[in-house]
Structure formats: structure tokens, C-alpha cells
């Protein structure tokens, strides 16, 4: 029987690159590159090698310095090493990863966290414009071009990977508009809970780090699969 790790790896490695995108935007799959694929495979086999249902925490699309390097959403090379996955990547910190690492530790560490939660993205490929990170909603033309693929991504994460359907967590207020619209169109989740994006919290609310981590823990504890 396939595990959550097996199904997630298949989804990510088989997700297709788009045709040419507007606004000089390009899509890159970390899972077609040897290093991020190898690191993510180790991570998945360590933390997702079972069939437990997991609540999805979904951002927009991956960035080039965290997920783009490590293959693991919201996890930079420093955090990945802290979770027991050795790597030789540059030890450059990514603010979103720093915040998520604090949340994971507050919830008992990676083993306890990842047995109930899955960190991912609405659209699983890195988007770049002129070499810089790009969000799928930064241009209406890009949003429209990618919308069918984003719908497909979300459908597959539910139907193929097997994320829990009683609730999903949306990372980012602006992202919440699009996640809510997707769920209205597709009817996949009973509820979408929108939280401030980790990067926003680290950039603008760092002084309130403890309070913001506590808010995440409160919300996540309330939707743990066994709590339903």
C-alpha cells in the first residue's frame, strides 16, 4: 500500500511545467532537480511514511531560496538540517522558514508536527520573473493562465495525496482570497482558515513573535485530525 510520502512524491514529481507564461514569468520544478528532489525524498520518508490524514497548510507557490533549494515547503537549509536531514546548501535563512520552525518546535518538534500536518502550496512550482520570486497573483494575466493548473493541483492534493478535508489552513491574507475562491469552485474543504503569512509576521510583527507563534499553535491544535 502506498504511503502519504509515496503519493506526495508522485504528485510533486509528475506535476507538469506550464506552457509559456505572460509577463516573462517562468516556472521551475524543484522536483526535477537532483538536490531538492533527493532532500525532499529523505524528508518525506522520514516524516510522511504512513497513511495518517494530514491537515494542509498551503501557501501561494514556492520561493527559490527555501522550498526551491530544499524541496520542502517553508523549510530552508538550516531548518532542514535541524530536522535531521543533512545538506551542504548555503546556510542562508529564509524568514518564512524561521517562523515555521518556531511553530513546529512549539508543537513538539517535527515528528509530532508532521504526523498531523502537511506544508505545501496551492501551486507547487517556483515562479520567477527576471530571476526573482513571483507570486501567481502578482499579475491577473498570470493568475488566469495558471488557474486551471492551480485547480488541478488542489484537486490532486485532496484526491491523490489524501490531505484531510475537514479543514485547510491558508497561509497569507491575500492568498486567502484565491484559496477561498478555489474552494467555492471545487468544494474540497469544509472550512478554510486564513492566517497571516509567516513572511509578513517576520517582516512586520517580529516583536510579537511569541504571540504569533501561539496563535498558530492554537489554530492548528483545534484542527488536528484526531480532534475532529
PDB file of C-alpha atoms in Angstrom:
ATOM      1  CA  UNK A   1       0.000   0.000   0.000  1.00  0.00           C
ATOM      2  CA  UNK A   2       1.330   3.439  -0.890  1.00  0.00           C
ATOM      3  CA  UNK A   3       2.091   5.884   1.919  1.00  0.00           C
ATOM      4  CA  UNK A   4       1.420   9.616   2.192  1.00  0.00           C
ATOM      5  CA  UNK A   5       5.098  10.070   1.247  1.00  0.00           C
ATOM      6  CA  UNK A   6       4.754   7.918  -1.884  1.00  0.00           C
ATOM      7  CA  UNK A   7       1.654   9.779  -3.065  1.00  0.00           C
ATOM      8  CA  UNK A   8       3.120  13.196  -2.317  1.00  0.00           C
ATOM      9  CA  UNK A   9       6.336  12.383  -4.187  1.00  0.00           C
ATOM     10  CA  UNK A  10       4.345  11.209  -7.193  1.00  0.00           C
ATOM     11  CA  UNK A  11       2.231  14.359  -7.201  1.00  0.00           C
ATOM     12  CA  UNK A  12       5.215  16.709  -6.971  1.00  0.00           C
ATOM     13  CA  UNK A  13       7.484  14.907  -9.433  1.00  0.00           C
ATOM     14  CA  UNK A  14       4.728  14.469 -12.022  1.00  0.00           C
ATOM     15  CA  UNK A  15       3.235  17.959 -11.828  1.00  0.00           C
ATOM     16  CA  UNK A  16       3.652  19.467 -15.302  1.00  0.00           C
ATOM     17  CA  UNK A  17       5.506  22.622 -16.186  1.00  0.00           C
ATOM     18  CA  UNK A  18       3.233  25.159 -17.901  1.00  0.00           C
ATOM     19  CA  UNK A  19       3.489  26.428 -21.421  1.00  0.00           C
ATOM     20  CA  UNK A  20       4.965  29.904 -21.843  1.00  0.00           C
ATOM     21  CA  UNK A  21       3.543  32.310 -19.253  1.00  0.00           C
ATOM     22  CA  UNK A  22       2.721  36.021 -19.606  1.00  0.00           C
ATOM     23  CA  UNK A  23       4.827  38.855 -18.169  1.00  0.00           C
ATOM     24  CA  UNK A  24       8.118  36.989 -18.774  1.00  0.00           C
ATOM     25  CA  UNK A  25       7.337  34.675 -15.871  1.00  0.00           C
ATOM     26  CA  UNK A  26       8.922  31.233 -15.819  1.00  0.00           C
ATOM     27  CA  UNK A  27       8.044  28.162 -13.767  1.00  0.00           C
ATOM     28  CA  UNK A  28      10.666  25.810 -12.337  1.00  0.00           C
ATOM     29  CA  UNK A  29      10.052  22.484 -10.629  1.00  0.00           C
ATOM     30  CA  UNK A  30      12.414  21.821  -7.702  1.00  0.00           C
ATOM     31  CA  UNK A  31      11.402  18.173  -8.053  1.00  0.00           C
ATOM     32  CA  UNK A  32      13.055  17.883 -11.451  1.00  0.00           C
ATOM     33  CA  UNK A  33      16.376  18.957  -9.925  1.00  0.00           C
ATOM     34  CA  UNK A  34      18.598  16.368  -8.215  1.00  0.00           C
ATOM     35  CA  UNK A  35      19.382  18.095  -4.901  1.00  0.00           C
ATOM     36  CA  UNK A  36      15.909  19.285  -3.859  1.00  0.00           C
ATOM     37  CA  UNK A  37      14.388  16.004  -5.029  1.00  0.00           C
ATOM     38  CA  UNK A  38      16.866  13.951  -3.003  1.00  0.00           C
ATOM     39  CA  UNK A  39      16.414  16.093   0.108  1.00  0.00           C
ATOM     40  CA  UNK A  40      12.638  16.080  -0.115  1.00  0.00           C
ATOM     41  CA  UNK A  41      12.611  12.320  -0.644  1.00  0.00           C
ATOM     42  CA  UNK A  42      14.609  11.870   2.575  1.00  0.00           C
ATOM     43  CA  UNK A  43      12.285  14.246   4.397  1.00  0.00           C
ATOM     44  CA  UNK A  44       9.121  12.534   3.143  1.00  0.00           C
ATOM     45  CA  UNK A  45      10.403   9.084   4.006  1.00  0.00           C
ATOM     46  CA  UNK A  46      11.278  10.280   7.490  1.00  0.00           C
ATOM     47  CA  UNK A  47       8.100  12.204   8.332  1.00  0.00           C
ATOM     48  CA  UNK A  48       5.354  11.088   5.920  1.00  0.00           C
ATOM     49  CA  UNK A  49       5.908   7.333   5.624  1.00  0.00           C
ATOM     50  CA  UNK A  50       2.459   6.308   6.895  1.00  0.00           C
ATOM     51  CA  UNK A  51      -1.177   6.764   5.986  1.00  0.00           C
ATOM     52  CA  UNK A  52      -2.295   9.258   8.613  1.00  0.00           C
ATOM     53  CA  UNK A  53      -4.565  12.053   7.370  1.00  0.00           C
ATOM     54  CA  UNK A  54      -2.822  15.418   7.469  1.00  0.00           C
ATOM     55  CA  UNK A  55      -4.235  18.932   7.514  1.00  0.00           C
ATOM     56  CA  UNK A  56      -2.712  21.002   4.723  1.00  0.00           C
ATOM     57  CA  UNK A  57      -1.113  24.386   5.363  1.00  0.00           C
ATOM     58  CA  UNK A  58      -0.868  25.918   1.910  1.00  0.00           C
ATOM     59  CA  UNK A  59       0.977  28.995   0.742  1.00  0.00           C
ATOM     60  CA  UNK A  60       0.914  30.596  -2.687  1.00  0.00           C
ATOM     61  CA  UNK A  61       3.741  28.965  -4.641  1.00  0.00           C
ATOM     62  CA  UNK A  62       7.269  28.061  -3.516  1.00  0.00           C
ATOM     63  CA  UNK A  63      10.140  30.515  -3.302  1.00  0.00           C
ATOM     64  CA  UNK A  64      13.555  29.900  -4.776  1.00  0.00           C
ATOM     65  CA  UNK A  65      15.596  30.062  -1.538  1.00  0.00           C
ATOM     66  CA  UNK A  66      13.565  27.818   0.777  1.00  0.00           C
ATOM     67  CA  UNK A  67      11.499  25.200  -0.992  1.00  0.00           C
ATOM     68  CA  UNK A  68      13.348  25.872  -4.237  1.00  0.00           C
ATOM     69  CA  UNK A  69      16.593  24.686  -2.657  1.00  0.00           C
ATOM     70  CA  UNK A  70      15.443  22.081  -0.152  1.00  0.00           C
ATOM     71  CA  UNK A  71      12.310  20.730  -1.844  1.00  0.00           C
ATOM     72  CA  UNK A  72      10.473  21.128   1.486  1.00  0.00           C
ATOM     73  CA  UNK A  73       7.892  23.917   1.774  1.00  0.00           C
ATOM     74  CA  UNK A  74       8.706  26.715   4.235  1.00  0.00           C
ATOM     75  CA  UNK A  75      11.952  24.938   5.158  1.00  0.00           C
ATOM     76  CA  UNK A  76      15.354  26.477   4.434  1.00  0.00           C
ATOM     77  CA  UNK A  77      18.658  24.564   4.645  1.00  0.00           C
ATOM     78  CA  UNK A  78      19.150  25.491   8.327  1.00  0.00           C
ATOM     79  CA  UNK A  79      15.720  24.214   9.355  1.00  0.00           C
ATOM     80  CA  UNK A  80      16.111  21.110   7.211  1.00  0.00           C
ATOM     81  CA  UNK A  81      19.360  20.238   8.991  1.00  0.00           C
ATOM     82  CA  UNK A  82      17.664  20.837  12.346  1.00  0.00           C
ATOM     83  CA  UNK A  83      15.043  18.255  11.351  1.00  0.00           C
ATOM     84  CA  UNK A  84      17.778  15.679  10.787  1.00  0.00           C
ATOM     85  CA  UNK A  85      18.246  15.979   7.011  1.00  0.00           C
ATOM     86  CA  UNK A  86      21.914  16.758   6.396  1.00  0.00           C
ATOM     87  CA  UNK A  87      22.676  19.043   3.474  1.00  0.00           C
ATOM     88  CA  UNK A  88      25.532  21.088   2.047  1.00  0.00           C
ATOM     89  CA  UNK A  89      23.400  24.020   0.932  1.00  0.00           C
ATOM     90  CA  UNK A  90      24.325  27.630   1.826  1.00  0.00           C
ATOM     91  CA  UNK A  91      23.180  28.444   5.351  1.00  0.00           C
ATOM     92  CA  UNK A  92      21.086  31.412   4.312  1.00  0.00           C
ATOM     93  CA  UNK A  93      17.972  31.874   6.423  1.00  0.00           C
ATOM     94  CA  UNK A  94      14.550  32.437   4.894  1.00  0.00           C
ATOM     95  CA  UNK A  95      12.148  34.414   7.137  1.00  0.00           C
ATOM     96  CA  UNK A  96       9.111  32.221   6.495  1.00  0.00           C
ATOM     97  CA  UNK A  97      11.141  29.151   7.404  1.00  0.00           C
ATOM     98  CA  UNK A  98      12.331  30.751  10.639  1.00  0.00           C
ATOM     99  CA  UNK A  99       8.733  31.357  11.717  1.00  0.00           C
ATOM    100  CA  UNK A 100       7.507  27.901  10.728  1.00  0.00           C
ATOM    101  CA  UNK A 101      10.448  26.334  12.573  1.00  0.00           C
ATOM    102  CA  UNK A 102       9.327  28.120  15.750  1.00  0.00           C
ATOM    103  CA  UNK A 103       5.773  26.816  15.275  1.00  0.00           C
ATOM    104  CA  UNK A 104       6.973  23.256  14.710  1.00  0.00           C
ATOM    105  CA  UNK A 105       9.112  23.391  17.855  1.00  0.00           C
ATOM    106  CA  UNK A 106       6.233  24.863  19.860  1.00  0.00           C
ATOM    107  CA  UNK A 107       4.076  21.919  18.781  1.00  0.00           C
ATOM    108  CA  UNK A 108       6.526  19.294  19.978  1.00  0.00           C
ATOM    109  CA  UNK A 109       9.060  19.119  17.159  1.00  0.00           C
ATOM    110  CA  UNK A 110       8.977  17.756  13.612  1.00  0.00           C
ATOM    111  CA  UNK A 111       7.843  14.220  14.417  1.00  0.00           C
ATOM    112  CA  UNK A 112       4.817  15.459  16.333  1.00  0.00           C
ATOM    113  CA  UNK A 113       4.037  18.226  13.850  1.00  0.00           C
ATOM    114  CA  UNK A 114       4.366  16.404  10.545  1.00  0.00           C
ATOM    115  CA  UNK A 115       2.343  13.392  11.645  1.00  0.00           C
ATOM    116  CA  UNK A 116      -0.701  15.695  11.604  1.00  0.00           C
ATOM    117  CA  UNK A 117       0.188  18.497   9.171  1.00  0.00           C
ATOM    118  CA  UNK A 118       1.472  18.934   5.646  1.00  0.00           C
ATOM    119  CA  UNK A 119       3.140  22.144   4.483  1.00  0.00           C
ATOM    120  CA  UNK A 120       2.686  22.903   0.812  1.00  0.00           C
ATOM    121  CA  UNK A 121       1.421  25.380  -1.762  1.00  0.00           C
ATOM    122  CA  UNK A 122      -1.650  25.958  -3.887  1.00  0.00           C
ATOM    123  CA  UNK A 123       0.656  25.846  -6.925  1.00  0.00           C
ATOM    124  CA  UNK A 124       3.680  23.590  -6.349  1.00  0.00           C
ATOM    125  CA  UNK A 125       6.175  25.125  -8.793  1.00  0.00           C
ATOM    126  CA  UNK A 126       8.588  28.014  -8.226  1.00  0.00           C
ATOM    127  CA  UNK A 127       7.683  31.113 -10.246  1.00  0.00           C
ATOM    128  CA  UNK A 128      10.371  33.599 -11.224  1.00  0.00           C
ATOM    129  CA  UNK A 129      10.410  36.853 -13.143  1.00  0.00           C
ATOM    130  CA  UNK A 130      13.830  38.192 -14.097  1.00  0.00           C
ATOM    131  CA  UNK A 131      15.337  35.789 -11.567  1.00  0.00           C
ATOM    132  CA  UNK A 132      13.247  36.996  -8.611  1.00  0.00           C
ATOM    133  CA  UNK A 133      10.433  35.261  -6.759  1.00  0.00           C
ATOM    134  CA  UNK A 134       6.983  35.820  -8.244  1.00  0.00           C
ATOM    135  CA  UNK A 135       3.530  35.046  -6.867  1.00  0.00           C
ATOM    136  CA  UNK A 136       0.866  33.651  -9.159  1.00  0.00           C
ATOM    137  CA  UNK A 137      -1.462  36.505  -8.174  1.00  0.00           C
ATOM    138  CA  UNK A 138       1.019  39.306  -8.948  1.00  0.00           C
ATOM    139  CA  UNK A 139      -0.497  39.676 -12.417  1.00  0.00           C
ATOM    140  CA  UNK A 140      -4.097  38.989 -13.478  1.00  0.00           C
ATOM    141  CA  UNK A 141      -2.760  37.551 -16.728  1.00  0.00           C
ATOM    142  CA  UNK A 142      -0.509  35.081 -14.908  1.00  0.00           C
ATOM    143  CA  UNK A 143      -3.310  34.181 -12.492  1.00  0.00           C
ATOM    144  CA  UNK A 144      -5.650  33.457 -15.388  1.00  0.00           C
ATOM    145  CA  UNK A 145      -3.020  31.456 -17.267  1.00  0.00           C
ATOM    146  CA  UNK A 146      -2.270  29.277 -14.245  1.00  0.00           C
ATOM    147  CA  UNK A 147      -5.787  28.978 -12.795  1.00  0.00           C
ATOM    148  CA  UNK A 148      -6.639  25.587 -14.374  1.00  0.00           C
ATOM    149  CA  UNK A 149      -3.302  24.191 -13.162  1.00  0.00           C
ATOM    150  CA  UNK A 150      -3.884  25.580  -9.659  1.00  0.00           C
ATOM    151  CA  UNK A 151      -7.307  23.943  -9.613  1.00  0.00           C
ATOM    152  CA  UNK A 152      -5.713  20.683 -10.736  1.00  0.00           C
ATOM    153  CA  UNK A 153      -3.031  20.986  -8.051  1.00  0.00           C
ATOM    154  CA  UNK A 154      -5.590  21.401  -5.298  1.00  0.00           C
ATOM    155  CA  UNK A 155      -7.784  18.579  -6.595  1.00  0.00           C
ATOM    156  CA  UNK A 156      -4.826  16.220  -6.752  1.00  0.00           C
ATOM    157  CA  UNK A 157      -3.637  17.103  -3.255  1.00  0.00           C
ATOM    158  CA  UNK A 158      -7.039  16.012  -1.956  1.00  0.00           C
ATOM    159  CA  UNK A 159      -7.841  13.097  -4.263  1.00  0.00           C
ATOM    160  CA  UNK A 160      -4.372  11.628  -4.843  1.00  0.00           C
ATOM    161  CA  UNK A 161      -2.186  12.691  -1.936  1.00  0.00           C
ATOM    162  CA  UNK A 162      -5.014  12.409   0.572  1.00  0.00           C
ATOM    163  CA  UNK A 163      -4.889  15.578   2.692  1.00  0.00           C
ATOM    164  CA  UNK A 164      -7.672  15.936   5.264  1.00  0.00           C
ATOM    165  CA  UNK A 165     -10.866  17.599   4.062  1.00  0.00           C
ATOM    166  CA  UNK A 166     -12.421  18.823   7.316  1.00  0.00           C
ATOM    167  CA  UNK A 167     -10.166  21.900   7.292  1.00  0.00           C
ATOM    168  CA  UNK A 168      -7.263  23.504   5.471  1.00  0.00           C
ATOM    169  CA  UNK A 169      -5.025  26.364   6.575  1.00  0.00           C
ATOM    170  CA  UNK A 170      -4.312  29.194   4.159  1.00  0.00           C
ATOM    171  CA  UNK A 171      -1.005  30.980   4.729  1.00  0.00           C
ATOM    172  CA  UNK A 172      -1.430  34.642   3.817  1.00  0.00           C
ATOM    173  CA  UNK A 173      -4.379  37.022   3.799  1.00  0.00           C
ATOM    174  CA  UNK A 174      -4.139  37.847   0.101  1.00  0.00           C
ATOM    175  CA  UNK A 175      -3.718  34.176  -0.677  1.00  0.00           C
ATOM    176  CA  UNK A 176      -6.930  33.620   1.253  1.00  0.00           C
ATOM    177  CA  UNK A 177      -8.968  35.372  -1.428  1.00  0.00           C
ATOM    178  CA  UNK A 178      -7.784  32.901  -4.049  1.00  0.00           C
ATOM    179  CA  UNK A 179      -7.919  29.820  -1.815  1.00  0.00           C
ATOM    180  CA  UNK A 180     -11.496  30.689  -0.823  1.00  0.00           C
ATOM    181  CA  UNK A 181     -12.460  31.148  -4.469  1.00  0.00           C
ATOM    182  CA  UNK A 182     -10.865  27.817  -5.383  1.00  0.00           C
ATOM    183  CA  UNK A 183     -12.742  26.055  -2.625  1.00  0.00           C
ATOM    184  CA  UNK A 184     -16.021  27.627  -3.708  1.00  0.00           C
ATOM    185  CA  UNK A 185     -15.399  26.339  -7.225  1.00  0.00           C
ATOM    186  CA  UNK A 186     -14.167  22.877  -6.246  1.00  0.00           C
ATOM    187  CA  UNK A 187     -15.880  22.165  -2.917  1.00  0.00           C
ATOM    188  CA  UNK A 188     -12.907  20.323  -1.434  1.00  0.00           C
ATOM    189  CA  UNK A 189     -12.668  21.512   2.186  1.00  0.00           C
ATOM    190  CA  UNK A 190     -15.294  22.016   4.875  1.00  0.00           C
ATOM    191  CA  UNK A 191     -13.531  25.159   6.051  1.00  0.00           C
ATOM    192  CA  UNK A 192     -10.580  27.341   5.092  1.00  0.00           C
ATOM    193  CA  UNK A 193      -8.845  29.102   7.986  1.00  0.00           C
ATOM    194  CA  UNK A 194      -6.720  32.061   6.892  1.00  0.00           C
ATOM    195  CA  UNK A 195      -3.630  33.006   8.905  1.00  0.00           C
ATOM    196  CA  UNK A 196      -1.160  35.835   8.396  1.00  0.00           C
ATOM    197  CA  UNK A 197       1.728  34.714   6.201  1.00  0.00           C
ATOM    198  CA  UNK A 198       4.909  33.750   8.059  1.00  0.00           C
ATOM    199  CA  UNK A 199       6.978  36.180   5.980  1.00  0.00           C
ATOM    200  CA  UNK A 200       4.622  39.062   6.817  1.00  0.00           C
ATOM    201  CA  UNK A 201       4.786  38.210  10.512  1.00  0.00           C
ATOM    202  CA  UNK A 202       8.590  38.092  10.474  1.00  0.00           C
ATOM    203  CA  UNK A 203       8.930  41.287   8.464  1.00  0.00           C
ATOM    204  CA  UNK A 204       6.371  43.468  10.218  1.00  0.00           C
ATOM    205  CA  UNK A 205       5.456  41.776  13.512  1.00  0.00           C
ATOM    206  CA  UNK A 206       8.735  40.212  14.668  1.00  0.00           C
ATOM    207  CA  UNK A 207       8.446  41.827  18.108  1.00  0.00           C
ATOM    208  CA  UNK A 208       5.273  39.820  18.645  1.00  0.00           C
ATOM    209  CA  UNK A 209       6.872  36.534  17.581  1.00  0.00           C
ATOM    210  CA  UNK A 210       5.816  34.601  20.681  1.00  0.00           C
ATOM    211  CA  UNK A 211       2.201  35.767  20.390  1.00  0.00           C
ATOM    212  CA  UNK A 212       2.046  34.972  16.686  1.00  0.00           C
ATOM    213  CA  UNK A 213       3.511  31.506  17.182  1.00  0.00           C
ATOM    214  CA  UNK A 214       0.964  30.924  19.958  1.00  0.00           C
ATOM    215  CA  UNK A 215      -1.841  31.968  17.597  1.00  0.00           C
ATOM    216  CA  UNK A 216      -0.699  29.415  15.012  1.00  0.00           C
ATOM    217  CA  UNK A 217      -0.456  26.697  17.667  1.00  0.00           C
ATOM    218  CA  UNK A 218      -3.957  27.481  18.917  1.00  0.00           C
ATOM    219  CA  UNK A 219      -5.466  27.248  15.430  1.00  0.00           C
ATOM    220  CA  UNK A 220      -3.555  24.120  14.450  1.00  0.00           C
ATOM    221  CA  UNK A 221      -4.341  22.287  17.671  1.00  0.00           C
ATOM    222  CA  UNK A 222      -8.038  22.926  17.035  1.00  0.00           C
ATOM    223  CA  UNK A 223      -7.972  21.238  13.613  1.00  0.00           C
ATOM    224  CA  UNK A 224      -5.654  18.286  14.272  1.00  0.00           C
ATOM    225  CA  UNK A 225      -7.184  15.260  12.508  1.00  0.00           C
ATOM    226  CA  UNK A 226      -7.759  13.367  15.752  1.00  0.00           C
ATOM    227  CA  UNK A 227      -9.589  16.397  17.187  1.00  0.00           C
ATOM    228  CA  UNK A 228     -12.442  16.013  14.679  1.00  0.00           C
TER     229      UNK A 228
END
